[in-house]
Coordinates of C-alpha atoms in Angstrom, one line a residue:
X814 CA 76.5 138.7 63.0
X815 CA 79.5 138.0 65.1
X816 CA 80.2 134.6 65.9
X817 CA 80.2 134.1 69.7
X818 CA 83.3 132.7 71.0
X819 CA 83.4 129.0 71.8
X820 CA 82.6 127.8 75.3
X821 CA 85.6 126.1 76.7
X822 CA 84.5 123.5 79.5
X823 CA 86.8 123.1 81.9
X824 CA 88.2 119.5 82.2
X825 CA 86.7 117.4 84.8
X826 CA 89.1 116.4 88.0
X827 CA 90.9 113.6 87.4
X828 CA 89.5 110.4 89.3
X829 CA 90.8 110.1 92.8
X830 CA 91.9 106.7 93.7
X831 CA 91.1 105.8 97.3
X832 CA 93.2 102.9 98.4
X833 CA 91.5 100.9 101.4
X834 CA 94.0 99.0 103.7
X835 CA 92.7 96.4 106.0
X836 CA 94.1 97.5 109.9
X837 CA 94.5 94.8 112.4
X838 CA 92.5 94.9 115.6
X839 CA 94.1 96.2 118.6
X840 CA 93.3 95.8 122.2
X841 CA 91.5 99.1 123.2
X842 CA 89.7 100.6 126.1
X843 CA 85.9 100.3 124.7
X844 CA 85.3 103.8 125.8
X845 CA 88.2 106.1 124.9
X846 CA 90.3 103.9 122.4
X847 CA 93.3 103.7 124.9
X848 CA 95.3 101.0 124.4
X849 CA 96.9 100.9 127.9
X850 CA 94.4 98.3 129.4
X851 CA 94.3 97.6 133.0
X852 CA 90.8 95.3 133.3
X853 CA 88.5 93.6 131.7
X854 CA 84.8 93.3 132.0
X855 CA 84.7 89.6 133.8
X856 CA 81.5 89.0 131.9
X857 CA 81.8 89.8 128.4
X858 CA 85.9 90.7 128.4
X859 CA 85.4 94.5 127.4
X860 CA 89.2 96.2 127.9
X861 CA 88.8 99.1 130.1
X862 CA 91.9 101.8 130.7
X863 CA 92.6 103.0 134.2
X864 CA 90.5 106.0 133.8
X865 CA 87.3 104.1 132.9
X866 CA 87.9 101.2 135.5
X867 CA 85.1 101.3 138.1
X868 CA 85.9 101.5 141.2
X869 CA 86.3 98.8 143.5
X870 CA 83.4 98.4 145.7
X871 CA 83.0 97.4 148.9
X872 CA 80.7 94.8 150.9
X873 CA 78.3 96.3 153.0
X874 CA 74.8 95.4 154.7
X875 CA 73.2 96.0 151.5
X876 CA 75.1 94.7 149.3
X877 CA 76.7 91.7 148.9
X878 CA 80.1 90.3 147.4
X879 CA 79.4 88.9 143.6
X880 CA 81.7 86.0 144.2
X881 CA 81.3 85.5 148.3
X882 CA 81.8 82.1 150.0
X883 CA 84.4 80.8 147.2
X884 CA 87.5 81.8 149.5
X885 CA 88.8 84.6 147.1
X886 CA 91.5 86.7 148.7
X887 CA 89.3 89.6 149.8
X888 CA 92.0 92.0 150.7
X889 CA 94.5 91.8 147.8
X890 CA 94.2 91.2 144.0
X891 CA 92.0 89.9 142.9
X892 CA 89.7 90.1 145.4
X893 CA 85.8 89.1 145.7
X894 CA 84.3 91.8 143.7
X895 CA 84.2 91.4 139.7
X896 CA 84.9 94.1 137.7
X897 CA 82.3 95.2 135.2
X898 CA 81.3 97.2 131.5
X899 CA 78.3 99.8 131.8
X900 CA 76.5 97.0 130.4
X901 CA 77.1 93.8 132.3
X902 CA 77.1 96.4 135.8
X903 CA 75.0 94.9 138.5
X904 CA 74.5 94.5 142.4
X905 CA 73.3 91.7 144.4
X906 CA 71.4 92.3 147.9
X907 CA 72.8 91.1 150.7
X908 CA 71.3 88.5 152.6
X909 CA 71.1 90.7 155.6
X910 CA 69.5 93.2 154.2
X911 CA 66.5 90.5 153.7
X912 CA 66.4 88.8 156.9
X913 CA 66.0 92.5 158.5
X914 CA 63.4 93.6 156.1
X915 CA 61.5 90.3 156.8
X916 CA 61.9 90.5 160.4
X917 CA 60.5 94.1 160.7
X918 CA 57.5 92.8 158.4
X919 CA 56.9 90.0 160.9
X920 CA 57.5 92.2 163.9
X921 CA 54.9 94.6 162.7
X922 CA 52.5 92.2 161.9
X923 CA 52.7 90.7 165.3
X924 CA 51.8 94.0 166.4
X925 CA 49.1 95.2 164.7
X926 CA 47.3 91.8 164.6
X927 CA 46.5 91.2 168.2
X928 CA 44.8 94.6 168.4
X929 CA 42.5 93.6 165.7
X930 CA 42.8 97.0 164.6
X931 CA 41.8 96.7 160.8
X932 CA 43.1 100.3 159.6
X933 CA 46.5 99.8 161.2
X934 CA 46.9 96.2 159.6
X935 CA 45.9 97.5 156.3
X936 CA 48.3 100.4 156.8
X937 CA 51.0 97.9 157.7
X938 CA 50.1 95.5 154.5
X939 CA 50.0 99.0 151.7
X940 CA 53.0 100.0 153.0
X941 CA 54.6 96.6 152.9
X942 CA 53.3 96.1 149.2
X943 CA 54.2 99.8 148.1
X944 CA 57.9 99.1 149.5
X945 CA 57.9 95.9 147.6
X946 CA 56.9 98.0 144.2
X947 CA 59.7 100.1 145.2
X948 CA 62.6 97.8 145.5
X949 CA 61.2 95.8 142.1
X950 CA 61.9 99.2 140.2
X951 CA 64.8 100.1 141.7
X952 CA 66.4 96.8 141.4
X953 CA 65.6 96.8 137.7
X954 CA 66.7 100.4 137.1
X955 CA 70.2 100.0 139.0
X956 CA 70.5 96.0 137.5
X957 CA 70.3 94.9 140.7
X958 CA 69.9 90.9 141.4
X959 CA 68.1 89.2 144.4
X960 CA 70.9 86.6 144.0
X961 CA 74.1 85.6 142.8
X962 CA 74.1 84.3 138.9
X963 CA 75.9 80.9 138.9
X964 CA 79.1 81.9 137.0
X965 CA 81.7 79.6 136.1
X966 CA 84.0 78.4 138.8
X967 CA 87.0 81.2 139.5
X968 CA 90.6 79.6 139.7
X969 CA 93.4 81.0 140.4
X970 CA 96.3 79.0 138.8
X971 CA 100.1 80.1 138.6
X972 CA 100.8 81.4 135.1
X973 CA 103.9 80.7 133.2
X974 CA 104.8 83.5 130.5
X975 CA 103.0 83.2 127.7
X976 CA 104.2 82.6 124.1
X977 CA 103.6 83.9 120.6
X978 CA 104.9 82.0 117.9
X979 CA 105.1 82.1 114.3
X980 CA 106.2 80.7 111.4
X981 CA 107.1 81.6 107.7
X982 CA 107.6 78.7 104.8
X983 CA 108.8 78.5 101.7
X984 CA 110.6 76.2 99.1
X985 CA 113.5 76.7 96.6
X986 CA 112.4 75.7 93.4
X987 CA 115.0 73.6 91.8
X988 CA 114.3 74.9 88.5
X989 CA 116.5 77.9 87.4
X990 CA 114.4 81.2 88.3
X991 CA 112.7 83.5 85.8
X992 CA 114.1 86.8 86.7
X993 CA 116.7 88.0 89.7
X994 CA 116.0 88.5 93.2
X995 CA 114.5 86.1 95.4
X996 CA 111.2 85.3 93.8
X997 CA 113.2 81.7 93.3
X998 CA 111.7 80.3 97.0
X999 CA 108.0 79.5 96.8
X1000 CA 105.6 80.5 99.6
X1001 CA 104.3 77.2 101.4
X1002 CA 102.5 78.6 104.3
X1003 CA 102.7 80.8 107.2
X1004 CA 100.7 80.5 111.0
X1005 CA 101.1 81.1 114.3
X1006 CA 100.1 79.8 117.9
X1007 CA 99.4 81.4 121.1
X1008 CA 100.2 79.3 124.1
X1009 CA 99.8 79.7 127.8
X1010 CA 100.3 77.5 130.3
X1011 CA 99.4 77.4 133.6
X1012 CA 99.3 75.2 137.2
X1013 CA 96.8 74.6 139.5
X1014 CA 97.3 74.2 143.4
X1015 CA 95.4 72.8 146.3
X1016 CA 93.7 76.0 147.0
X1017 CA 91.6 75.4 143.7
X1018 CA 90.5 72.6 144.7
X1019 CA 89.2 73.6 148.1
X1020 CA 87.3 76.2 146.1
X1021 CA 85.5 74.1 143.7
X1022 CA 84.2 72.3 146.9
X1023 CA 83.0 75.8 148.2
X1024 CA 81.5 76.7 144.7
X1025 CA 79.3 73.1 144.9
X1026 CA 78.0 74.3 148.3
X1027 CA 76.9 77.9 146.8
X1028 CA 75.4 76.5 143.5
X1029 CA 74.7 72.9 144.4
X1030 CA 77.1 71.3 141.7
X1031 CA 77.2 67.6 142.3
X1032 CA 80.1 66.2 140.1
X1033 CA 83.2 68.3 138.8
X1034 CA 82.3 67.5 135.5
X1035 CA 79.2 69.4 135.3
X1036 CA 81.4 72.4 136.4
X1037 CA 82.8 75.3 133.8
X1038 CA 85.7 77.0 135.0
X1039 CA 87.3 80.1 134.2
X1040 CA 90.7 81.2 135.2
X1041 CA 90.8 84.5 133.4
X1042 CA 91.6 86.2 130.0
X1043 CA 94.9 86.8 127.8
X1044 CA 94.7 90.0 125.6
X1045 CA 96.7 90.4 122.7
X1046 CA 99.0 93.4 122.6
X1047 CA 99.6 95.5 119.3
X1048 CA 97.5 95.2 115.7
X1049 CA 97.0 91.9 115.0
X1050 CA 96.8 91.1 111.6
X1051 CA 95.5 87.4 112.0
X1052 CA 92.8 84.6 111.6
X1053 CA 91.8 82.5 113.9
X1054 CA 91.6 79.0 112.9
X1055 CA 91.4 76.2 115.8
X1056 CA 91.1 76.7 119.0
X1057 CA 90.9 74.7 122.5
X1058 CA 88.4 77.5 124.4
X1059 CA 86.0 80.2 123.2
X1060 CA 86.2 82.4 120.5
X1061 CA 88.4 85.8 121.0
X1062 CA 86.5 88.4 122.2
X1063 CA 87.2 91.2 119.5
X1064 CA 89.6 89.3 117.7
X1065 CA 92.7 89.9 120.4
X1066 CA 90.9 88.9 123.7
X1067 CA 91.0 85.0 124.7
X1068 CA 88.8 84.0 127.7
X1069 CA 90.7 81.2 129.5
X1070 CA 87.8 78.7 130.3
X1071 CA 87.1 74.9 130.5
X1072 CA 85.7 72.0 131.9
X1073 CA 86.9 70.3 135.1
X1074 CA 86.2 67.1 133.4
X1075 CA 89.2 67.7 131.3
X1076 CA 91.3 68.5 133.9
X1077 CA 92.8 65.1 135.8
X1078 CA 93.4 67.2 138.8
X1079 CA 90.1 67.9 139.9
X1080 CA 89.5 64.2 139.9
X1081 CA 89.6 61.4 142.8
X1082 CA 93.4 60.8 142.6
X1083 CA 95.0 64.4 141.6
X1084 CA 99.2 63.7 140.8
X1085 CA 101.1 66.6 140.8
X1086 CA 102.7 66.1 137.1
X1087 CA 98.7 66.7 136.3
X1088 CA 98.3 70.0 137.6
X1089 CA 99.6 72.0 134.5
X1090 CA 97.5 73.3 132.2
X1091 CA 98.2 74.3 128.7
X1092 CA 96.1 76.0 126.4
X1093 CA 96.8 76.6 122.7
X1094 CA 95.2 78.9 120.0
X1095 CA 96.3 78.4 116.1
X1096 CA 95.9 81.2 113.3
X1097 CA 96.7 82.0 110.4
X1098 CA 98.6 85.0 108.9
X1099 CA 96.9 86.2 105.7
X1100 CA 99.1 89.2 105.1
X1101 CA 101.9 86.6 104.4
X1102 CA 100.3 85.0 101.6
X1103 CA 100.7 88.5 99.5
X1104 CA 104.3 88.4 100.2
X1105 CA 106.4 89.3 96.9
X1106 CA 109.9 88.3 97.2
X1107 CA 110.5 85.2 99.9
X1108 CA 112.8 86.7 102.6
X1109 CA 115.0 83.8 102.7
X1110 CA 117.7 82.0 100.3
X1111 CA 120.3 79.7 99.7
X1112 CA 122.9 80.1 97.5
X1113 CA 125.8 77.2 97.1
X1114 CA 129.4 78.2 95.6
X1115 CA 132.3 76.0 94.9
X1116 CA 135.3 77.3 96.2
X1117 CA 138.2 78.4 94.0
X1118 CA 140.8 76.1 94.3
X1119 CA 141.2 73.4 96.8
X1120 CA 141.0 70.6 93.9
X1121 CA 136.8 71.4 93.8
X1122 CA 136.5 69.9 97.3
X1123 CA 135.3 72.9 99.1
X1124 CA 131.7 74.1 99.2
X1125 CA 130.3 77.2 100.6
X1126 CA 126.7 77.4 101.4
X1127 CA 125.7 81.3 101.7
X1128 CA 122.4 81.6 103.9
X1129 CA 121.1 84.9 102.8
X1130 CA 117.8 87.0 104.5
X1131 CA 116.2 90.0 103.9
X1132 CA 113.6 91.5 106.9
X1133 CA 109.9 91.3 105.7
X1134 CA 107.6 94.2 106.3
X1135 CA 104.3 93.4 106.7
X1136 CA 101.6 96.4 108.4
X1137 CA 102.2 96.3 111.8
X1138 CA 105.1 93.8 111.9
X1139 CA 108.1 94.3 114.4
X1140 CA 110.9 91.7 113.1
X1141 CA 114.6 91.8 114.0
X1142 CA 116.9 89.0 112.9
X1143 CA 118.2 86.9 115.9
X1144 CA 120.3 84.1 115.0
X1145 CA 120.1 81.1 112.6
X1146 CA 118.1 78.3 114.4
X1147 CA 119.6 75.5 112.4
X1148 CA 120.9 74.4 108.9
X1149 CA 120.6 70.7 108.1
X1150 CA 122.4 69.6 104.5
X1151 CA 122.0 65.9 103.2
X1152 CA 125.0 65.0 101.9
X1153 CA 124.4 63.1 98.2
X1154 CA 125.6 59.4 98.5
X1155 CA 128.5 59.3 96.0
X1156 CA 130.1 62.3 98.1
X1157 CA 132.9 61.3 100.3
X1158 CA 133.3 62.0 104.1
X1159 CA 133.4 65.4 105.4
X1160 CA 137.3 66.6 106.5
X1161 CA 135.9 69.8 108.3
X1162 CA 133.7 72.1 108.7
X1163 CA 133.1 75.9 110.5
X1164 CA 130.8 76.4 113.2
X1165 CA 129.3 74.1 115.5
X1166 CA 127.7 71.0 113.3
X1167 CA 126.6 67.4 113.9
X1168 CA 127.2 64.5 111.2
X1169 CA 124.4 61.8 111.4
X1170 CA 122.0 60.0 109.1
X1171 CA 118.9 60.9 107.8
X1172 CA 115.5 59.0 107.2
X1173 CA 117.0 57.7 104.4
X1174 CA 119.9 55.9 105.5
X1175 CA 122.0 58.8 104.5
X1176 CA 124.5 61.2 105.7
X1177 CA 123.5 65.0 106.5
X1178 CA 125.4 67.6 108.6
X1179 CA 123.5 69.8 111.0
X1180 CA 124.2 73.5 112.5
X1181 CA 121.7 74.8 115.5
X1182 CA 122.1 78.2 117.5
X1183 CA 124.1 80.0 114.9
X1184 CA 125.1 83.2 116.2
X1185 CA 125.7 86.0 113.7
X1186 CA 128.1 88.4 113.3
X1187 CA 128.2 92.2 113.1
X1188 CA 129.4 91.9 109.4
X1189 CA 126.5 89.4 108.7
X1190 CA 124.0 91.6 110.1
X1191 CA 125.4 94.5 107.6
X1192 CA 125.5 92.3 104.6
X1193 CA 122.4 90.0 105.3
X1194 CA 124.4 86.4 105.0
X1195 CA 126.3 83.9 106.7
X1196 CA 128.1 81.4 105.0
X1197 CA 128.5 77.6 105.9
X1198 CA 132.1 76.1 104.2
X1199 CA 132.4 72.4 104.4
X1200 CA 135.7 70.6 102.8
X1201 CA 135.0 67.0 101.7
X1202 CA 137.8 64.2 101.4
X1203 CA 137.7 64.0 97.6
X1204 CA 136.5 66.6 94.5
X1205 CA 132.7 67.3 95.1
X1206 CA 130.5 65.8 91.8
X1207 CA 128.7 68.7 90.8
X1208 CA 125.8 66.2 88.9
X1209 CA 124.3 65.3 92.4
X1210 CA 121.7 68.3 93.8
X1211 CA 122.0 69.2 96.9
X1212 CA 118.9 69.2 99.5
X1213 CA 118.1 70.5 103.3
X1214 CA 116.3 73.1 105.2
X1215 CA 117.0 76.3 106.6
X1216 CA 115.5 78.0 109.8
X1217 CA 116.1 81.7 110.7
X1218 CA 114.8 82.8 114.1
X1219 CA 113.6 86.3 114.5
X1220 CA 112.5 88.5 117.5
X1221 CA 109.0 89.8 117.1
X1222 CA 106.0 88.8 114.6
X1223 CA 104.6 89.1 111.4
X1224 CA 101.2 89.6 112.7
X1225 CA 101.9 92.5 114.9
X1226 CA 101.4 91.2 117.7
X1227 CA 104.1 92.9 120.4
X1228 CA 103.1 91.0 123.5
X1229 CA 100.5 89.2 125.8
X1230 CA 98.7 90.7 129.1
X1231 CA 97.0 88.0 131.1
X1232 CA 94.2 89.1 133.5
X1233 CA 92.7 87.3 136.6
X1234 CA 88.9 85.7 135.7
X1235 CA 87.3 88.6 137.9
X1236 CA 89.0 91.5 135.5
X1237 CA 91.8 92.6 137.2
X1238 CA 95.2 92.8 135.4
X1239 CA 98.2 90.4 136.7
X1240 CA 101.0 92.0 136.8
X1241 CA 105.0 90.7 136.9
X1242 CA 104.4 88.2 134.0
X1243 CA 106.3 88.7 130.7
X1244 CA 105.1 87.5 127.2
X1245 CA 107.4 86.1 124.4
X1246 CA 107.0 86.8 120.7
X1247 CA 109.5 85.1 118.2
X1248 CA 108.8 84.2 114.8
X1249 CA 111.0 81.1 112.5
X1250 CA 111.2 81.8 108.9
X1251 CA 112.3 78.9 107.2
X1252 CA 113.0 77.5 103.5
X1253 CA 113.7 73.6 102.1
X1254 CA 116.0 73.6 99.1
X1255 CA 117.3 71.4 96.4
X1256 CA 120.1 72.8 94.4
X1257 CA 121.6 71.7 91.3
X1258 CA 125.6 72.1 91.7
X1259 CA 125.8 72.4 87.9
X1260 CA 124.2 76.1 87.7
X1261 CA 126.5 77.2 90.2
X1262 CA 129.7 79.2 89.9
X1263 CA 132.5 77.4 89.7
X1264 CA 136.2 78.2 90.2
X1265 CA 136.0 81.2 87.4
X1266 CA 135.6 85.0 88.4
X1267 CA 134.2 87.3 85.8
X1268 CA 135.4 91.0 86.2
X1269 CA 133.9 93.9 84.0
X1270 CA 135.9 95.4 82.4
X1271 CA 138.7 93.5 82.0
X1272 CA 141.5 94.6 79.8
X1273 CA 141.6 92.0 77.7
X1274 CA 138.3 90.9 77.0
X1275 CA 136.3 94.3 77.4
X1276 CA 139.0 97.0 75.5
X1277 CA 135.6 98.9 74.4
X1278 CA 134.0 99.4 77.7
X1279 CA 134.7 102.0 79.5
X1280 CA 135.7 101.8 83.1
X1281 CA 135.2 105.5 84.3
X1282 CA 132.7 107.9 82.8
X1283 CA 132.8 111.9 83.6
X1284 CA 129.7 113.9 83.4
X1285 CA 130.3 117.8 83.4
X1286 CA 128.0 120.3 85.5
X1287 CA 127.0 117.6 87.8
X1288 CA 128.3 117.4 91.5
X1289 CA 129.0 114.3 93.5
X1290 CA 127.4 115.5 96.2
X1291 CA 124.7 114.3 98.7
X1292 CA 121.5 114.7 96.1
X1293 CA 123.4 113.1 93.5
X1294 CA 124.3 110.3 95.3
X1295 CA 120.5 109.7 97.0
X1296 CA 119.3 109.8 93.2
X1297 CA 121.5 107.4 92.1
X1298 CA 121.1 105.3 94.7
X1299 CA 116.9 105.1 94.4
X1300 CA 117.8 104.5 90.4
X1301 CA 119.7 101.4 91.5
X1302 CA 117.0 100.3 94.2
X1303 CA 114.1 100.7 91.3
X1304 CA 116.1 98.3 88.7
X1305 CA 116.6 95.8 91.5
X1306 CA 120.5 96.5 92.1
X1307 CA 120.6 96.1 95.8
X1308 CA 122.7 98.5 97.5
X1309 CA 124.4 97.2 100.7
X1310 CA 126.9 100.0 101.6
X1311 CA 127.2 103.8 100.8
X1312 CA 130.2 105.2 101.8
X1313 CA 132.0 108.8 102.0
X1314 CA 135.5 110.1 102.6
X1315 CA 135.2 113.7 104.3
X1316 CA 134.8 116.5 101.8
X1317 CA 137.8 118.3 101.3
X1318 CA 138.3 122.2 99.9
X1319 CA 139.9 122.9 96.4
X1320 CA 142.6 125.0 97.0
X1321 CA 142.7 128.4 94.6
X1322 CA 139.3 127.8 93.9
X1323 CA 136.2 128.1 95.8
X1324 CA 134.6 124.4 95.6
X1325 CA 134.4 121.0 97.4
X1326 CA 135.8 118.0 96.6
X1327 CA 133.6 114.9 97.0
X1328 CA 134.6 111.0 97.0
X1329 CA 131.9 108.4 97.4
X1330 CA 131.9 104.5 97.2
X1331 CA 128.6 102.3 96.7
X1332 CA 128.8 98.7 96.7
X1333 CA 126.0 96.1 96.5
X1334 CA 124.7 93.2 94.5
X1335 CA 122.1 92.0 91.4
X1336 CA 120.9 88.7 91.3
X1337 CA 121.1 86.7 88.3
X1338 CA 118.5 83.9 89.9
X1339 CA 120.4 82.4 93.0
X1340 CA 123.9 83.9 91.9
X1341 CA 124.8 87.2 93.1
X1342 CA 126.9 89.3 90.9
X1343 CA 128.5 92.3 93.3
X1344 CA 129.1 95.8 91.8
X1345 CA 130.8 98.7 93.0
X1346 CA 130.4 102.1 91.7
X1347 CA 133.6 104.6 92.8
X1348 CA 131.9 108.4 92.5
X1349 CA 134.3 111.4 93.1
X1350 CA 134.6 114.8 91.4
X1351 CA 133.9 118.8 92.9
X1352 CA 131.2 120.9 93.2
X1353 CA 131.2 124.7 92.4
X1354 CA 130.3 128.4 94.2
X1355 CA 129.0 130.1 91.8
X1356 CA 128.9 133.2 93.9
X1357 CA 132.6 133.0 94.3
X1358 CA 135.3 135.0 92.3
X1359 CA 137.1 131.7 90.9
X1360 CA 134.7 128.8 91.4
X1361 CA 135.5 125.1 90.6
X1362 CA 133.9 123.5 87.7
X1363 CA 131.3 121.1 89.0
X1364 CA 132.5 117.6 87.3
X1365 CA 131.5 114.1 88.9
X1366 CA 133.6 110.8 87.6
X1367 CA 132.1 107.4 88.2
X1368 CA 134.1 104.5 87.9
X1369 CA 132.1 100.7 87.6
X1370 CA 133.1 97.6 88.0
X1371 CA 130.9 94.1 88.2
X1372 CA 132.2 90.7 89.5
X1373 CA 130.5 87.2 89.7
X1374 CA 131.3 83.5 89.1
X1375 CA 130.8 81.2 86.3
X1376 CA 131.3 78.0 85.0
X1377 CA 132.3 77.3 81.6
X1378 CA 128.7 75.1 80.8
X1379 CA 127.3 75.4 77.3
X1380 CA 123.8 75.9 78.6
X1381 CA 122.4 79.3 78.6
X1382 CA 119.4 80.6 80.3
X1383 CA 117.0 83.4 79.4
X1384 CA 117.8 87.1 80.1
X1385 CA 115.0 88.9 82.1
X1386 CA 113.3 91.8 80.2
X1387 CA 115.1 90.7 76.6
X1388 CA 114.2 87.8 74.1
X1389 CA 117.6 86.2 74.1
X1390 CA 119.3 83.2 75.9
X1391 CA 123.3 84.0 77.7
X1392 CA 126.0 81.8 79.5
X1393 CA 126.4 83.0 82.9
X1394 CA 129.3 84.8 81.6
X1395 CA 127.5 86.6 79.2
X1396 CA 124.9 87.5 81.5
X1397 CA 127.5 89.0 84.2
X1398 CA 128.7 91.1 81.3
X1399 CA 125.0 91.8 80.7
X1400 CA 125.1 93.4 84.2
X1401 CA 127.5 95.6 83.8
X1402 CA 125.9 97.0 80.3
X1403 CA 123.0 97.2 82.3
X1404 CA 124.8 99.4 85.5
X1405 CA 126.6 101.4 82.8
X1406 CA 123.1 102.4 80.8
X1407 CA 121.3 103.5 84.4
X1408 CA 124.1 105.4 85.2
X1409 CA 124.4 107.1 82.2
X1410 CA 120.6 107.8 82.5
X1411 CA 120.5 109.1 85.8
X1412 CA 123.7 111.9 85.8
X1413 CA 121.4 113.0 82.1
X1414 CA 118.5 113.8 84.1
X1415 CA 120.4 115.1 87.0
X1416 CA 122.7 117.4 84.9
X1417 CA 119.0 118.5 83.2
X1418 CA 117.2 119.4 86.1

């Protein structure tokens, strides 16, 4: 009896991982989704693009303008006809039509009744009832109203530029951080504000009187008004918290409404300074709460020489990336440094600064509106040096706050469009969107580098460390450099510069000579350690008669400042405590091992 071969069951496919990412709401046409909005429904605020905006209807003997008798401009925007979506569309019978209908009915009855012709009288009455039922049915099917609805009073104030202001706040932990990067800054809060300013005019007061006569409103306090809409542009990753007016429509369209009793200009004794109306909408930024490394830091240095009288504050930043964000650094808004009481007077300081008193009676130095150079933008840092009259006491900690201004928003808001209360878009008004990232700091000078620089490898201290490493059969081409920079980034070695000299052909053999330079930083908490990789070598062409041999040479150099403090701190990923000088050497060892492993993997593949 032959045994049956075993049945091999296919392995089930691996589970698919579905990642759900939240998307911020965006103002789009409610019919086709087009983000180019030109109008809103003046009832519900639904947005519409140019293709789906209904054509303006003219006043006829049959239909009446919805906002007639309110002295709104008829021939120009916004006109007297409101814009409607498909659900809110309606018409209003003209009073001329009613007067004509009633006159015709009375005339018909006056001609028939004297004749006492009962059949004719019955026919006129029957025709009147049938006409009435037909009109009612037609009005119901076409959403036609007998009389205008009492809408809020439409006002046409003069608007200023809307502004979106967002803030992200953090605090530098005074304790020495565990690990590297900018994780030593603690996230505190993030929020934003939409501000719209407007100014009422005398025409708005006159419109109130017309509104009272039409709808019978007696007091201004009983009247609601509608000044238009503000619509956000771009994806809005936000959560509304406090509002001065109605809840935003769809999360992105804000009705600009209010009560006249809250506007002094519409009282009995209006003054010119009371014409302004300011609307503020506050919101939180939930995406910022999931921020990893805080994008702002401050690193103090005690400069070498100068009898320990020069303090250098290095403000560092990184442009944060959130879903839909569009941030671009603009300038350093302010830096405030509180000087310890036992320090002497400031002898000199670069950039525009002001020396004054703080809330405790001590001294403080303030810089405001500091422009950034091209080098600052490349290196993502700016240095503030201060020179004091006497040596600095490192025992006292320094504290202060730095604020950096960015153009754009964290939430993804790209701008704000304004619309009239009847739904038409207001042209010619630009909006402003900016963000301020700030960090409070309190740092100890005992833990910062002081007058000593450690360079690795050092000819005297690091005789067992090889400065240049050679890798056979590896060409120093673009692919090799790209693989190496990716590996550096994965191990928290920030790459600030990659520079290549023009490749040169090698004489007598077929090949190309390359030379690259990679430079960047690695952080020991708040302390930056710079590194340089000098890469050179040749590539080969195996199809040539005399090919060059592929070879890559990498020269490693690490530099960092340190103090002769006996205190030691833990090393990330290792169960050991080392001094600052030892940790700088440890950075070189880690970089050397990273280059070795990366080059071997390139050679293998």
